[in-house]
Structure formats: C-alpha cells, structure tokens
C-alpha cells in the first residue's frame, strides 16, 4: 500500500507536469527568443550590417533551441543549488561541532 507521503509526492509531480504541459498544449503562439528579436531590430535599423561571427552550432528548429536553453538553465540551477547546499551544510556542521565542543 502506498503511504500518504508517496501519494503526495506523486500528486505534486503530476501537477508539475500538468502546469508545464498546459501552456504548450493550450496556447497557440509562436515563441521567439530575445536573440531573434534583436536580430530583427538590427536588420530594421541597419540593413547593410553583416555578421562578423557565426555560431558554432545552430539547431535545426526553434523547439530544439528552446530545449537546449532549458537544459542549460536547469543544469546551471542544479549546480547553483548544489553549491549553496554544500555551503549551508558545511556551515551547519561547523555550528554542530562548536556546540559539541562546549
């Protein structure tokens, strides 16, 4: 039998998936990033401008580009969370050690 804590976790995960998928399924819009908007503005302001650098990798579609951006952001958030957690736990362990020495 599934305990209430596990049921709560599964319900929260389901709600998270629903919240993430609902805008993609219900809203019929074209998602455009700041890079594309900047490129359009530059083309409008200076039509003769030519790039002096080219991207190393250009995804085939906007969806893949968005996926890579989300993966990059989540990886960065994970690393940041890990580092903050390490420092917090290290600080907590030092306080515990000081209390035990008294």
Coordinates of C-alpha atoms in Angstrom, one line a residue:
X1 CA 0.0 0.0 0.0
X2 CA 1.3 3.5 -0.9
X3 CA 1.7 5.7 2.1
X4 CA 0.4 9.3 2.1
X5 CA 3.8 10.9 1.7
X6 CA 4.5 9.0 -1.5
X7 CA 1.0 9.8 -2.8
X8 CA 1.6 13.4 -2.1
X9 CA 4.9 13.4 -4.0
X10 CA 3.2 11.7 -7.0
X11 CA 0.3 14.2 -6.9
X12 CA 2.8 17.1 -6.8
X13 CA 4.8 15.7 -9.7
X14 CA 1.6 15.2 -11.7
X15 CA 0.6 18.8 -11.0
X16 CA 4.1 20.0 -12.1
X17 CA 3.9 18.1 -15.4
X18 CA 0.4 19.5 -16.0
X19 CA 1.5 23.0 -15.3
X20 CA 4.4 22.6 -17.6
X21 CA 2.5 21.0 -20.4
X22 CA -0.7 23.1 -20.3
X23 CA 0.7 26.3 -21.9
X24 CA 2.3 24.3 -24.6
X25 CA -0.9 22.4 -25.4
X26 CA -3.5 25.2 -24.9
X27 CA -1.8 28.3 -26.2
X28 CA -1.3 28.5 -29.9
X29 CA 1.6 31.0 -30.2
X30 CA 5.0 31.3 -31.7
X31 CA 7.6 31.6 -29.0
X32 CA 10.5 33.8 -30.1
X33 CA 13.6 34.5 -28.1
X34 CA 15.4 37.7 -27.4
X35 CA 18.1 36.8 -29.9
X36 CA 15.7 36.6 -32.8
X37 CA 14.0 39.9 -31.7
X38 CA 17.4 41.6 -31.5
X39 CA 18.3 40.3 -35.0
X40 CA 15.1 41.6 -36.4
X41 CA 15.7 45.0 -34.8
X42 CA 19.3 45.2 -36.1
X43 CA 18.1 44.3 -39.6
X44 CA 15.5 47.0 -39.4
X45 CA 17.9 49.7 -38.1
X46 CA 20.9 48.8 -40.2
X47 CA 20.0 46.6 -43.2
X48 CA 23.6 46.7 -44.5
X49 CA 25.0 45.1 -41.3
X50 CA 26.7 41.8 -41.8
X51 CA 27.7 39.4 -39.0
X52 CA 31.4 39.2 -38.1
X53 CA 31.0 35.9 -36.2
X54 CA 29.0 32.8 -36.8
X55 CA 27.5 30.4 -34.3
X56 CA 29.4 27.2 -33.7
X57 CA 26.2 25.1 -33.6
X58 CA 22.8 26.1 -34.9
X59 CA 19.9 23.8 -34.0
X60 CA 17.6 22.8 -36.8
X61 CA 14.4 24.1 -35.2
X62 CA 13.3 26.6 -32.6
X63 CA 12.0 23.7 -30.4
X64 CA 15.4 22.1 -30.2
X65 CA 16.9 25.5 -29.5
X66 CA 14.4 26.0 -26.6
X67 CA 15.1 22.5 -25.3
X68 CA 18.9 23.2 -25.2
X69 CA 18.2 26.5 -23.5
X70 CA 16.1 24.9 -20.8
X71 CA 18.7 22.1 -20.3
X72 CA 21.4 24.7 -19.9
X73 CA 19.3 26.7 -17.4
X74 CA 18.3 23.6 -15.4
X75 CA 21.9 22.5 -15.3
X76 CA 23.0 25.9 -14.0
X77 CA 20.3 25.9 -11.4
X78 CA 21.3 22.4 -10.3
X79 CA 24.9 23.4 -9.9
X80 CA 24.0 26.6 -8.1
X81 CA 21.6 24.6 -5.8
X82 CA 24.3 22.1 -5.1
X83 CA 26.9 24.7 -4.2
X84 CA 24.5 26.6 -1.9
X85 CA 23.5 23.3 -0.3
X86 CA 27.2 22.3 0.3
X87 CA 28.0 25.7 1.9
X88 CA 24.8 25.5 4.0
X89 CA 25.5 22.0 5.2
X90 CA 29.2 22.9 5.9
X91 CA 28.1 25.8 8.0
X92 CA 25.6 23.7 9.9
X93 CA 28.2 21.0 10.6
X94 CA 30.6 23.6 11.9
X95 CA 28.0 25.0 14.3
X96 CA 27.2 21.5 15.5
X97 CA 30.8 20.8 16.1
X98 CA 31.2 24.0 18.1
X99 CA 28.2 23.1 20.2
X100 CA 29.6 19.6 20.9
X101 CA 32.9 21.0 21.9
X102 CA 31.3 23.3 24.6

